[in-house]
């Protein structure tokens, strides 16, 4: 029996070894990384170089190094797609999946539409920061166009894409037109979708064929002067702001007018779309939390209505109870159902505004 077990173990090991030998891996940076607000000369997986802007706290600095919203597009005739990646060790958040935080999310184009194909996942212990995972196998023959979303909540150090040894793999240009930068809170950052392709920015990109660039900073989107200084330098066709989830009422009163005025001046003729926080108005919500959100919403609404009348390219969108009462993880962050409702409600309104400026998808 022991001999049989040893033989079986050896066969499995040989099989795994043979499979590994049949694969070839290509560094993702050679295929091309997309989704930057502005590309840095730091790591290719950093989405923001904070160093020219003094005063950011350590949380912003940490978020700047995350690969949130970045993606790789490639074509291959491989029968399987594998990924090997390494990230900095990080404890898991209690309101997110491991796939969203440090996993990968693969889509393949079928009949002109992006279809979910598989995820890259690994052990979820923070110290297990090196992973190899087959995202999908037994693919049909022929060329496949692939869209791979990177982790939303970790610092990615290295990523390689594996395909059959005899197959080809080539990077592709971004599949989305234009560039709409979306700056916002943890909801924009991606909490709490189950995977990175289900964040609202990713869904809007695939649905409309427009590149909605994720510039979400969980807990830290407060219209700070440093963010304003950076956003004024960004080249984009439009901007969307989820600006009222993180700041206090006092910060909104102090900063909003100037933030809008400076953005209008820096980006004349470009649409600036402000979204109200998708508040969850459950009767089971604590009274103090409900009242705090209510007052903040009323104050920001009043100010935005006035600003949208003052500036012709400033827009304010609000949909009451857009998430419903059963579509958050923790009474704040949308689940997949919540993000689906959010996109279904806001997409036609956003598309209508963008169309006025000639911003259309594929």
Coordinates of C-alpha atoms in Angstrom, one line a residue:
X1 CA 0.0 0.0 0.0
X2 CA 2.8 2.4 0.9
X3 CA 4.5 1.6 -2.4
X4 CA 1.3 2.2 -4.3
X5 CA 0.8 5.5 -2.6
X6 CA 4.4 6.5 -3.4
X7 CA 3.9 5.6 -7.0
X8 CA 0.6 7.6 -7.2
X9 CA 2.3 10.6 -5.5
X10 CA 5.1 10.5 -8.0
X11 CA 2.7 10.3 -10.9
X12 CA 0.8 13.3 -9.7
X13 CA 4.1 15.2 -9.2
X14 CA 5.2 14.3 -12.7
X15 CA 1.9 15.3 -14.1
X16 CA 2.1 18.7 -12.5
X17 CA 5.7 19.1 -13.6
X18 CA 4.8 18.2 -17.1
X19 CA 1.9 20.7 -17.1
X20 CA 4.2 23.4 -15.9
X21 CA 6.7 22.6 -18.6
X22 CA 4.0 22.9 -21.2
X23 CA 3.3 26.5 -20.2
X24 CA 5.1 29.6 -21.1
X25 CA 4.8 32.8 -19.1
X26 CA 5.0 36.4 -20.3
X27 CA 5.5 39.4 -18.0
X28 CA 2.2 41.5 -18.0
X29 CA 4.1 44.7 -18.5
X30 CA 5.3 43.5 -21.9
X31 CA 1.6 43.1 -22.9
X32 CA 0.7 46.5 -21.7
X33 CA -1.1 47.9 -18.6
X34 CA -4.1 50.1 -19.0
X35 CA -6.4 52.1 -16.8
X36 CA -4.1 54.8 -15.4
X37 CA -5.4 58.2 -14.5
X38 CA -1.8 59.3 -15.3
X39 CA 1.0 56.8 -15.7
X40 CA 3.9 57.1 -13.2
X41 CA 7.6 56.4 -13.5
X42 CA 7.3 54.3 -10.3
X43 CA 6.0 50.7 -10.4
X44 CA 3.9 49.9 -13.5
X45 CA 1.3 48.7 -11.0
X46 CA 1.1 52.1 -9.1
X47 CA -1.9 54.2 -10.2
X48 CA -0.8 57.5 -8.7
X49 CA 2.5 59.2 -7.9
X50 CA 1.7 61.1 -4.7
X51 CA 5.3 62.4 -4.1
X52 CA 4.9 65.8 -5.8
X53 CA 1.9 66.6 -3.6
X54 CA 2.8 67.2 0.1
X55 CA 0.3 66.6 2.9
X56 CA -1.3 63.2 1.9
X57 CA -1.7 60.8 4.9
X58 CA -0.4 57.3 5.0
X59 CA -3.7 55.8 3.9
X60 CA -3.7 57.8 0.6
X61 CA 0.0 56.8 0.0
X62 CA -1.0 53.2 0.5
X63 CA -3.9 53.4 -1.8
X64 CA -1.8 55.1 -4.5
X65 CA 0.3 52.0 -4.7
X66 CA -2.6 49.6 -5.3
X67 CA -3.4 48.3 -8.8
X68 CA -7.1 49.2 -8.4
X69 CA -8.8 49.7 -11.8
X70 CA -5.8 48.6 -13.9
X71 CA -6.2 45.9 -16.5
X72 CA -4.3 44.0 -19.2
X73 CA -5.8 43.2 -22.7
X74 CA -4.3 40.5 -24.9
X75 CA -5.1 37.9 -27.5
X76 CA -4.1 34.3 -27.5
X77 CA -4.9 30.9 -29.1
X78 CA -4.0 29.0 -26.0
X79 CA -6.3 26.3 -24.6
X80 CA -5.8 27.6 -21.1
X81 CA -4.8 30.8 -19.3
X82 CA -2.8 30.8 -16.1
X83 CA -1.4 33.6 -14.0
X84 CA 1.5 33.9 -11.6
X85 CA 1.6 37.0 -9.4
X86 CA 3.1 38.4 -6.3
X87 CA 1.8 41.1 -4.0
X88 CA 2.8 42.6 -0.7
X89 CA 1.3 40.8 2.3
X90 CA -1.9 42.3 3.5
X91 CA -4.5 41.4 6.1
X92 CA -7.9 40.6 4.6
X93 CA -10.7 43.2 5.0
X94 CA -13.8 41.8 6.8
X95 CA -16.2 43.2 4.2
X96 CA -14.5 42.0 1.0
X97 CA -13.6 38.8 -0.8
X98 CA -10.0 37.7 -1.2
X99 CA -10.6 37.6 -5.0
X100 CA -11.4 41.4 -5.0
X101 CA -8.5 42.3 -2.7
X102 CA -5.6 40.3 -4.2
X103 CA -7.1 38.2 -7.0
X104 CA -7.5 38.5 -10.7
X105 CA -10.7 38.7 -12.8
X106 CA -10.8 37.4 -16.4
X107 CA -13.2 38.3 -19.2
X108 CA -13.2 36.9 -22.8
X109 CA -14.9 38.6 -25.7
X110 CA -17.7 36.4 -27.2
X111 CA -19.7 37.6 -30.2
X112 CA -18.6 41.2 -29.5
X113 CA -19.4 41.2 -25.8
X114 CA -17.2 40.7 -22.7
X115 CA -18.1 37.6 -20.8
X116 CA -16.9 36.5 -17.4
X117 CA -14.4 33.6 -17.8
X118 CA -12.7 33.0 -14.5
X119 CA -10.8 34.3 -11.5
X120 CA -7.2 34.0 -10.2
X121 CA -7.2 33.2 -6.6
X122 CA -4.9 31.7 -4.0
X123 CA -4.6 31.0 -0.3
X124 CA -6.1 33.9 1.6
X125 CA -3.5 34.1 4.4
X126 CA -1.7 37.5 4.3
X127 CA 1.7 35.8 4.2
X128 CA 0.9 33.8 1.1
X129 CA 1.7 36.6 -1.2
X130 CA 2.9 34.5 -4.2
X131 CA 0.3 32.8 -6.2
X132 CA -0.1 30.7 -9.4
X133 CA -3.6 29.8 -10.5
X134 CA -5.2 28.6 -13.7
X135 CA -8.0 31.0 -14.5
X136 CA -9.6 28.9 -17.3
X137 CA -8.8 25.8 -19.2
X138 CA -10.2 23.6 -22.0
X139 CA -10.9 26.6 -24.1
X140 CA -12.0 26.0 -27.7
X141 CA -9.6 26.4 -30.6
X142 CA -9.0 29.7 -32.1
X143 CA -8.0 33.2 -31.1
X144 CA -9.5 34.7 -27.9
X145 CA -9.5 38.4 -26.9
X146 CA -9.0 38.6 -23.1
X147 CA -9.5 41.4 -20.5
X148 CA -7.8 40.8 -17.2
X149 CA -8.6 43.0 -14.2
X150 CA -5.9 43.4 -11.6
X151 CA -6.4 43.2 -7.8
X152 CA -8.3 46.1 -6.2
X153 CA -6.9 46.2 -2.7
X154 CA -3.2 45.2 -2.7
X155 CA 0.2 46.4 -4.0
X156 CA 1.0 44.2 -6.9
X157 CA 4.7 43.5 -7.4
X158 CA 4.8 41.1 -10.4
X159 CA 2.4 39.5 -12.8
X160 CA 3.0 36.9 -15.5
X161 CA 0.4 35.4 -17.9
X162 CA 0.8 31.8 -18.8
X163 CA -0.4 30.1 -22.0
X164 CA 0.3 26.8 -23.8
X165 CA 3.9 26.5 -24.8
X166 CA 3.1 26.4 -28.5
X167 CA 0.5 29.2 -28.3
X168 CA 1.0 32.9 -29.0
X169 CA 0.0 35.8 -26.7
X170 CA 0.1 39.4 -27.8
X171 CA -0.9 42.6 -26.0
X172 CA -3.7 44.7 -27.4
X173 CA -4.6 48.4 -27.1
X174 CA -7.3 49.3 -24.6
X175 CA -10.7 48.2 -26.0
X176 CA -12.5 51.3 -24.7
X177 CA -12.8 54.7 -26.3
X178 CA -12.2 58.1 -24.6
X179 CA -11.2 58.6 -21.0
X180 CA -13.5 59.4 -18.1
X181 CA -11.8 59.7 -14.7
X182 CA -13.9 58.7 -11.8
X183 CA -12.7 60.0 -8.4
X184 CA -14.4 58.8 -5.3
X185 CA -14.8 56.9 -2.1
X186 CA -14.5 53.3 -1.2
X187 CA -17.6 52.7 -3.3
X188 CA -15.7 53.9 -6.4
X189 CA -12.6 52.1 -5.2
X190 CA -14.6 48.9 -5.4
X191 CA -16.0 47.9 -1.9
X192 CA -17.6 45.5 -1.8
X193 CA -17.9 43.8 -5.2
X194 CA -17.0 40.2 -5.2
X195 CA -14.3 40.7 -7.9
X196 CA -12.7 43.6 -9.7
X197 CA -14.7 43.3 -12.9
X198 CA -17.9 44.0 -11.0
X199 CA -17.0 47.4 -9.7
X200 CA -19.2 50.1 -11.2
X201 CA -16.4 51.7 -13.2
X202 CA -15.5 48.3 -14.8
X203 CA -19.2 47.6 -15.6
X204 CA -19.7 51.0 -17.1
X205 CA -16.6 50.5 -19.3
X206 CA -17.8 47.2 -20.7
X207 CA -21.4 48.3 -21.1
X208 CA -20.7 51.6 -22.8
X209 CA -17.3 50.9 -24.5
X210 CA -15.9 54.0 -22.7
X211 CA -12.8 53.9 -20.5
X212 CA -14.1 54.8 -17.0
X213 CA -10.8 55.1 -15.1
X214 CA -11.0 54.1 -11.4
X215 CA -9.5 56.7 -9.2
X216 CA -11.2 55.7 -6.0
X217 CA -9.5 56.2 -2.6
X218 CA -11.3 54.4 0.2
X219 CA -12.2 56.8 3.0
X220 CA -10.1 59.5 1.6
X221 CA -12.0 61.3 -1.1
X222 CA -12.6 64.6 0.6
X223 CA -11.8 67.2 -2.1
X224 CA -8.4 67.7 -0.5
X225 CA -6.2 70.5 -2.1
X226 CA -3.6 67.8 -3.1
X227 CA -6.1 65.8 -5.0
X228 CA -7.4 68.9 -6.7
X229 CA -3.9 69.9 -7.7
X230 CA -3.4 66.5 -9.3
X231 CA -6.8 66.3 -11.0
X232 CA -6.2 69.7 -12.6
X233 CA -3.3 68.2 -14.5
X234 CA -5.0 65.1 -15.7
X235 CA -5.9 64.7 -19.4
X236 CA -9.4 63.3 -19.7
X237 CA -12.6 63.8 -21.7
X238 CA -14.8 63.9 -18.6
X239 CA -14.8 63.6 -14.9
X240 CA -17.1 61.9 -12.5
X241 CA -17.0 62.5 -8.7
X242 CA -18.4 60.4 -5.9
X243 CA -17.4 63.3 -3.6
X244 CA -19.9 63.3 -0.7
X245 CA -19.3 59.9 1.0
X246 CA -16.1 60.7 2.9
X247 CA -16.0 64.4 3.9
X248 CA -17.7 65.9 6.8
X249 CA -20.4 68.6 6.3
X250 CA -17.9 71.2 7.4
X251 CA -15.4 70.0 4.7
X252 CA -18.1 70.0 2.0
X253 CA -19.1 73.6 2.9
X254 CA -15.4 74.7 3.0
X255 CA -14.1 72.9 -0.1
X256 CA -16.9 72.2 -2.7
X257 CA -17.3 75.6 -4.2
X258 CA -13.5 76.1 -4.8
X259 CA -13.1 72.5 -6.0
X260 CA -15.7 72.9 -8.7
X261 CA -14.5 76.4 -9.7
X262 CA -10.9 75.2 -10.1
X263 CA -11.9 72.1 -12.0
X264 CA -14.0 74.1 -14.4
X265 CA -11.1 76.5 -14.9
X266 CA -8.6 73.7 -15.5
X267 CA -10.9 71.7 -17.8
X268 CA -13.1 74.1 -19.7
X269 CA -15.8 72.5 -21.8
X270 CA -15.4 69.1 -20.1
X271 CA -18.4 67.6 -18.3
X272 CA -18.0 67.4 -14.5
X273 CA -20.5 64.9 -13.1
X274 CA -21.2 64.7 -9.4
X275 CA -23.0 61.7 -8.0
X276 CA -24.7 61.7 -4.6
X277 CA -23.7 59.0 -2.2
X278 CA -25.9 56.0 -2.6
X279 CA -27.3 56.1 0.9
X280 CA -29.0 53.1 2.4
X281 CA -32.2 54.4 4.0
X282 CA -33.2 51.3 5.9
X283 CA -35.6 51.7 8.8
X284 CA -33.2 49.4 10.7
X285 CA -30.3 51.9 10.3
X286 CA -29.3 53.5 13.5
X287 CA -30.9 56.9 14.0
X288 CA -27.7 58.8 14.5
X289 CA -26.2 57.3 11.3
X290 CA -29.4 58.0 9.4
X291 CA -29.6 61.6 10.5
X292 CA -25.9 62.3 9.8
X293 CA -26.2 61.0 6.3
X294 CA -29.5 62.9 5.8
X295 CA -28.0 66.2 6.8
X296 CA -24.9 65.7 4.6
X297 CA -27.0 64.7 1.6
X298 CA -29.3 67.7 2.0
X299 CA -26.4 70.2 2.3
X300 CA -24.4 68.8 -0.6
X301 CA -27.6 68.6 -2.8
X302 CA -28.4 72.3 -2.1
X303 CA -24.8 73.3 -3.0
X304 CA -24.7 71.2 -6.1
X305 CA -28.0 72.4 -7.5
X306 CA -26.6 76.0 -7.2
X307 CA -23.3 75.0 -8.8
X308 CA -24.9 73.2 -11.7
X309 CA -26.9 76.4 -12.4
X310 CA -23.8 78.5 -12.2
X311 CA -21.6 76.3 -14.5
X312 CA -23.0 74.9 -17.7
X313 CA -20.7 71.8 -17.7
X314 CA -21.3 70.8 -14.1
X315 CA -24.0 68.1 -13.5
X316 CA -25.5 66.7 -10.4
X317 CA -27.1 63.2 -10.4
X318 CA -29.0 61.7 -7.5
X319 CA -31.3 58.7 -7.4
X320 CA -33.1 58.1 -4.2
X321 CA -32.4 54.8 -2.4
X322 CA -30.7 53.5 -5.5
X323 CA -29.4 50.4 -3.7
X324 CA -32.6 49.4 -2.1
X325 CA -32.6 48.0 1.4
X326 CA -31.0 44.6 0.8
X327 CA -27.9 45.3 -1.4
X328 CA -25.1 46.3 0.9
X329 CA -22.5 44.3 2.7
X330 CA -22.4 46.5 5.9
X331 CA -25.1 49.2 5.5
X332 CA -22.6 51.3 3.5
X333 CA -20.8 49.3 0.7
X334 CA -22.8 47.8 -2.2
X335 CA -22.8 44.1 -2.8
X336 CA -22.8 42.7 -6.4
X337 CA -26.5 43.3 -6.4
X338 CA -26.0 46.8 -5.2
X339 CA -23.5 47.6 -7.9
X340 CA -25.8 46.1 -10.5
X341 CA -28.7 48.4 -9.3
X342 CA -26.3 51.3 -9.2
X343 CA -25.2 50.8 -12.8
X344 CA -28.6 50.1 -14.2
X345 CA -29.9 53.3 -12.6
X346 CA -27.0 55.7 -13.4
X347 CA -25.7 54.4 -16.7
X348 CA -28.4 55.9 -19.0
X349 CA -28.1 59.3 -17.2
X350 CA -24.3 59.3 -17.5
X351 CA -24.4 58.1 -21.1
X352 CA -26.8 60.9 -22.0
X353 CA -24.6 63.6 -20.6
X354 CA -21.4 62.2 -22.2
X355 CA -23.2 61.9 -25.6
X356 CA -23.8 65.7 -25.5
X357 CA -20.0 66.1 -25.6
X358 CA -19.4 63.5 -28.4
X359 CA -18.2 60.9 -25.9
X360 CA -19.5 57.6 -27.2
X361 CA -18.3 54.0 -27.0
X362 CA -17.5 51.4 -29.6

